[in-house]
Short mmCIF file of C-alpha atoms in Angstrom, two decimals:
data_model
loop_
_atom_site.label_atom_id
_atom_site.label_comp_id
_atom_site.label_asym_id
_atom_site.label_seq_id
_atom_site.Cartn_x
_atom_site.Cartn_y
_atom_site.Cartn_z
CA MET A 854 -13.00 -6.33 1.09
CA ILE A 855 -9.95 -6.40 3.36
CA ARG A 856 -11.11 -5.95 6.96
CA VAL A 857 -8.91 -3.53 8.92
CA LEU A 858 -8.52 -2.96 12.65
CA ILE A 859 -6.87 0.33 13.68
CA VAL A 860 -4.82 0.20 16.88
CA GLU A 861 -3.97 3.72 18.03
CA ASP A 862 -4.24 5.26 21.50
CA GLU A 863 -4.80 8.84 20.29
CA PRO A 864 -8.51 9.16 19.30
CA LEU A 865 -7.98 11.92 16.74
CA ILE A 866 -5.17 10.04 15.01
CA ALA A 867 -7.18 6.83 15.07
CA GLU A 868 -10.10 8.61 13.42
CA ALA A 869 -7.78 10.05 10.77
CA HIS A 870 -6.50 6.55 10.01
CA ARG A 871 -10.06 5.28 9.77
CA THR A 872 -10.89 8.02 7.25
CA TYR A 873 -7.77 7.16 5.24
CA VAL A 874 -8.71 3.47 5.12
CA GLN A 875 -12.17 4.35 3.84
CA ARG A 876 -10.59 6.22 0.92
CA VAL A 877 -8.55 3.24 -0.30
CA THR A 878 -10.32 0.84 -2.65
CA GLY A 879 -10.72 -2.69 -1.35
CA PHE A 880 -10.36 -1.90 2.36
CA VAL A 881 -12.93 -1.36 5.10
CA PRO A 882 -12.25 -0.26 8.70
CA VAL A 883 -14.13 -2.53 11.09
CA GLY A 884 -12.93 -1.22 14.44
CA ILE A 885 -10.61 0.94 16.51
CA ALA A 886 -8.69 -0.23 19.57
CA HIS A 887 -6.91 2.22 21.88
CA SER A 888 -4.78 -0.33 23.74
CA GLY A 889 -3.01 -3.61 23.18
CA ARG A 890 -5.50 -5.45 25.36
CA ALA A 891 -8.43 -4.05 23.39
CA ALA A 892 -6.72 -5.00 20.13
CA MET A 893 -6.28 -8.62 21.19
CA ARG A 894 -9.90 -8.80 22.32
CA ALA A 895 -11.17 -7.30 19.05
CA VAL A 896 -9.17 -9.72 16.90
CA ALA A 897 -10.18 -12.76 18.98
CA ASP A 898 -13.88 -11.77 18.98
CA ALA A 899 -13.89 -11.17 15.22
CA ALA A 900 -12.35 -14.60 14.60
CA ALA A 901 -14.85 -16.26 16.94
CA TYR A 902 -17.78 -14.68 15.10
CA GLY A 903 -16.48 -15.83 11.72
CA THR A 904 -15.56 -12.32 10.55
CA PRO A 905 -11.79 -12.33 11.08
CA ILE A 906 -9.60 -9.25 10.88
CA ASP A 907 -7.34 -9.35 7.82
CA LEU A 908 -5.04 -6.43 8.59
CA VAL A 909 -4.06 -4.53 11.73
CA LEU A 910 -2.64 -1.01 11.53
CA MET A 911 -0.53 -1.12 14.67
CA ASP A 912 0.76 1.87 16.61
CA LEU A 913 3.87 0.62 18.40
CA GLY A 914 3.64 3.00 21.36
CA LEU A 915 0.53 1.79 23.19
CA PRO A 916 -0.30 2.77 26.79
CA ASP A 917 -0.45 -0.75 28.22
CA THR A 918 2.12 -2.67 26.17
CA SER A 919 4.37 -2.55 23.12
CA GLY A 920 2.66 -2.83 19.76
CA LEU A 921 5.34 -5.35 18.81
CA GLU A 922 4.30 -7.60 21.69
CA VAL A 923 0.72 -7.40 20.45
CA ALA A 924 1.87 -8.23 16.92
CA ALA A 925 3.69 -11.29 18.21
CA ALA A 926 0.68 -12.37 20.27
CA LEU A 927 -1.64 -12.06 17.28
CA THR A 928 0.19 -14.91 15.56
CA GLY A 929 -1.54 -17.19 18.05
CA VAL A 930 -5.01 -16.23 16.76
CA THR A 931 -6.54 -18.39 14.02
CA PRO A 932 -6.70 -17.00 11.41
CA SER A 933 -4.02 -14.48 12.35
CA PRO A 934 -4.10 -11.00 10.77
CA ASP A 935 -1.21 -9.29 9.03
CA VAL A 936 0.28 -6.23 10.71
CA ILE A 937 1.48 -2.91 9.33
CA ALA A 938 3.45 -0.97 11.93
CA ILE A 939 2.72 2.76 12.15
CA THR A 940 5.29 4.55 14.27
CA SER A 941 7.77 7.39 14.55
CA ALA A 942 10.52 4.98 15.67
CA ARG A 943 13.33 5.06 13.12
CA ASP A 944 16.12 3.17 14.85
CA VAL A 945 17.45 0.05 13.14
CA ALA A 946 16.91 -2.13 16.20
CA MET A 947 13.20 -1.33 16.22
CA VAL A 948 12.85 -2.06 12.51
CA ARG A 949 14.61 -5.41 12.88
CA THR A 950 12.48 -6.32 15.89
CA ALA A 951 9.33 -5.41 13.98
CA VAL A 952 10.27 -7.73 11.14
CA ALA A 953 11.09 -10.50 13.62
CA HIS A 954 7.63 -10.08 15.17
CA GLY A 955 5.85 -10.58 11.86
CA VAL A 956 5.26 -7.00 10.73
CA VAL A 957 4.80 -7.02 6.94
CA LEU A 958 5.16 -3.27 6.30
CA TYR A 959 6.51 -0.30 8.25
CA LEU A 960 5.06 3.21 7.91
CA LEU A 961 6.79 6.16 9.55
CA LYS A 962 4.89 9.03 11.17
CA PRO A 963 4.17 11.65 10.04
CA PHE A 964 3.00 10.54 6.60
CA THR A 965 0.83 11.79 3.77
CA PHE A 966 -2.28 10.06 2.52
CA ALA A 967 -0.34 9.16 -0.64
CA ALA A 968 2.26 7.28 1.44
CA PHE A 969 -0.48 5.56 3.46
CA ARG A 970 -2.34 4.54 0.31
CA ASP A 971 0.85 3.25 -1.28
CA LYS A 972 1.42 0.83 1.62
CA LEU A 973 -2.15 -0.47 1.42
CA ASP A 974 -1.95 -0.79 -2.37
CA HIS A 975 1.14 -2.97 -2.05
CA TYR A 976 -0.46 -5.02 0.69
CA ARG A 977 -3.50 -5.59 -1.52
CA GLU A 978 -1.19 -6.81 -4.31
CA PHE A 979 0.47 -9.15 -1.81
CA ARG A 980 -2.86 -10.71 -0.81
CA ALA A 981 -3.98 -11.02 -4.42
CA SER A 982 -0.78 -12.92 -5.25
CA LEU A 983 -1.61 -15.75 -2.84
CA PRO A 984 -4.52 -18.23 -2.86
CA SER A 985 -7.37 -17.31 -0.52
CA ASN A 986 -7.44 -20.82 0.96
CA ASN A 987 -4.82 -21.05 3.71
CA ASP A 988 -4.59 -24.84 3.27
CA THR A 989 -3.48 -24.53 -0.37
CA THR A 990 0.17 -25.19 -1.17
CA VAL A 991 2.10 -22.68 -3.25
CA SER A 992 5.14 -22.80 -5.51
CA GLN A 993 8.41 -20.93 -5.05
CA HIS A 994 7.40 -18.63 -7.90
CA GLU A 995 4.11 -17.74 -6.20
CA ILE A 996 5.88 -17.06 -2.91
CA ASP A 997 8.48 -14.83 -4.60
CA ARG A 998 5.79 -12.95 -6.49
CA ALA A 999 3.78 -12.31 -3.33
CA LEU A 1000 6.77 -11.11 -1.32
CA SER A 1001 7.95 -8.86 -4.15
CA ALA A 1002 4.61 -7.05 -3.98
CA LEU A 1003 5.54 -5.83 -0.49
CA ARG A 1004 8.76 -4.21 -1.66
CA THR A 1005 7.59 -0.66 -2.14
CA THR A 1006 9.50 1.83 -4.23
CA ASP A 1007 10.05 5.21 -2.57
CA LEU A 1008 9.40 7.54 -5.47
CA ARG A 1009 10.45 10.55 -3.41
CA ALA A 1010 13.96 9.18 -2.90
CA SER A 1011 14.73 9.39 -6.61
CA THR A 1012 12.69 12.47 -7.38
CA PRO A 1013 14.79 14.93 -9.41
CA LYS A 1014 14.55 18.69 -9.24
CA GLY A 1015 11.35 19.96 -10.82
CA VAL A 1016 9.34 16.80 -10.08
CA ALA A 1017 6.72 17.11 -7.34
CA PRO A 1018 6.46 13.95 -5.20
CA GLN A 1019 2.70 14.36 -4.71
CA THR A 1020 2.09 14.67 -8.45
CA LEU A 1021 4.32 11.67 -9.08
CA ASP A 1022 2.31 9.68 -6.52
CA GLU A 1023 -1.01 10.67 -8.11
CA ILE A 1024 0.14 9.79 -11.62
CA SER A 1025 1.59 6.48 -10.40
CA ARG A 1026 -1.77 5.68 -8.84
CA ALA A 1027 -3.60 6.55 -12.07
CA VAL A 1028 -1.43 4.11 -14.03
CA ARG A 1029 -1.82 1.35 -11.42
CA ALA A 1030 -5.60 1.72 -11.50
CA ALA A 1031 -5.76 1.14 -15.27
CA PRO A 1032 -5.00 -2.50 -16.23
CA GLU A 1033 -5.11 -1.57 -19.92
CA GLY A 1034 -2.74 1.34 -19.41
CA VAL A 1035 -3.24 5.09 -19.82
CA THR A 1036 -2.23 7.77 -22.28
CA ALA A 1037 -0.85 11.17 -21.32
CA ALA A 1038 -4.24 12.68 -22.21
CA ASP A 1039 -6.09 10.19 -19.97
CA THR A 1040 -3.72 10.88 -17.10
CA ALA A 1041 -4.01 14.64 -17.49
CA THR A 1042 -7.79 14.39 -17.17
CA ASN A 1043 -7.72 12.00 -14.21
CA VAL A 1044 -5.08 13.85 -12.19
CA GLY A 1045 -5.92 17.41 -13.18
CA VAL A 1046 -2.66 18.47 -14.81
CA SER A 1047 -1.72 19.50 -18.33
CA ARG A 1048 -1.07 16.84 -20.96
CA ILE A 1049 2.56 17.91 -21.21
CA THR A 1050 3.01 17.60 -17.45
CA ALA A 1051 1.36 14.17 -17.46
CA TRP A 1052 3.62 13.05 -20.32
CA ARG A 1053 6.74 14.27 -18.50
CA TYR A 1054 5.87 12.34 -15.33
CA LEU A 1055 4.90 9.22 -17.26
CA GLU A 1056 8.23 9.31 -19.06
CA LYS A 1057 9.95 9.69 -15.69
CA LEU A 1058 8.22 6.50 -14.47
CA ALA A 1059 9.21 4.72 -17.69
CA GLU A 1060 12.84 5.77 -17.27
CA ASP A 1061 12.78 4.44 -13.70
CA GLY A 1062 11.53 1.09 -15.00
CA LEU A 1063 8.19 1.30 -13.20
CA VAL A 1064 6.01 1.44 -16.32
CA THR A 1065 6.26 0.13 -19.87
CA ARG A 1066 5.32 1.93 -23.06
CA ARG A 1067 2.99 0.47 -25.69
CA SER A 1068 2.06 2.03 -29.01
CA ASP A 1069 -1.62 1.90 -29.95
CA TYR A 1070 -2.35 2.12 -33.67
CA GLY A 1071 -5.93 3.20 -34.19
CA ARG A 1072 -7.37 5.20 -37.02
CA ALA A 1073 -5.28 7.24 -39.42
CA GLY A 1074 -2.86 9.49 -37.59
CA ARG A 1075 0.03 9.21 -35.17
CA PRO A 1076 0.00 6.22 -32.79
CA LYS A 1077 -0.74 6.92 -29.15
CA THR A 1078 1.66 5.84 -26.42
CA ARG A 1079 -0.01 3.91 -23.63
CA TYR A 1080 1.74 3.44 -20.28
CA LEU A 1081 1.24 0.26 -18.23
CA TRP A 1082 2.38 -0.35 -14.65
CA LYS A 1083 4.88 -3.18 -14.19
CA THR A 1084 3.48 -5.50 -11.52
CA LYS A 1085 6.81 -7.30 -11.12
CA HIS A 1086 9.29 -4.46 -11.32
CA ALA A 1087 12.58 -4.70 -9.48
CA ASN A 1088 13.06 -2.59 -6.39
#
């Protein structure tokens, strides 16, 4: 399980983030900090007790300091956690500064649960692409593969008329969760849409290069098309 610390000064928002984390497979919220000082203390204490924080969801507008300053300071903790910035700041300077301070992903407020889950899904892929032992050396290929996992595809940006972003998100998630792929019938059952709707969205993902098609030849009858998520698609 990926251990998550939520850093957010608004209690209601922090609780909402905690609930979101609990709904994403492979992640567990282990604490909430309402200030930069509290965040540093929580990360240091967790490391000292042998239960280090893996990921920090960092609000950039904290009452006592900038979340970016906290992110930079966290690099001095061993082992240091990764940071996903959660903010309403959209200016280019802020984004560049966040990257320079070690932020691995950037999530704009307000956001849907689907957008939140998408960021965590990509982060999980990033971690899975690297050895768990920090002392292990890696190849250029392994580094490229890990970094490519962080390059999320904004499905909404290319959503044509008649395609609902939320449905597209749900169907994308259904395909990602099935290593052996899914059929339109499987997807319809899992997502709660008609088979024709599921097929239309799956074909949309295939046209965008996000999934591949595979024909399954079973018993007598027409072959079924199975859709598999591309783990190394270009963004």
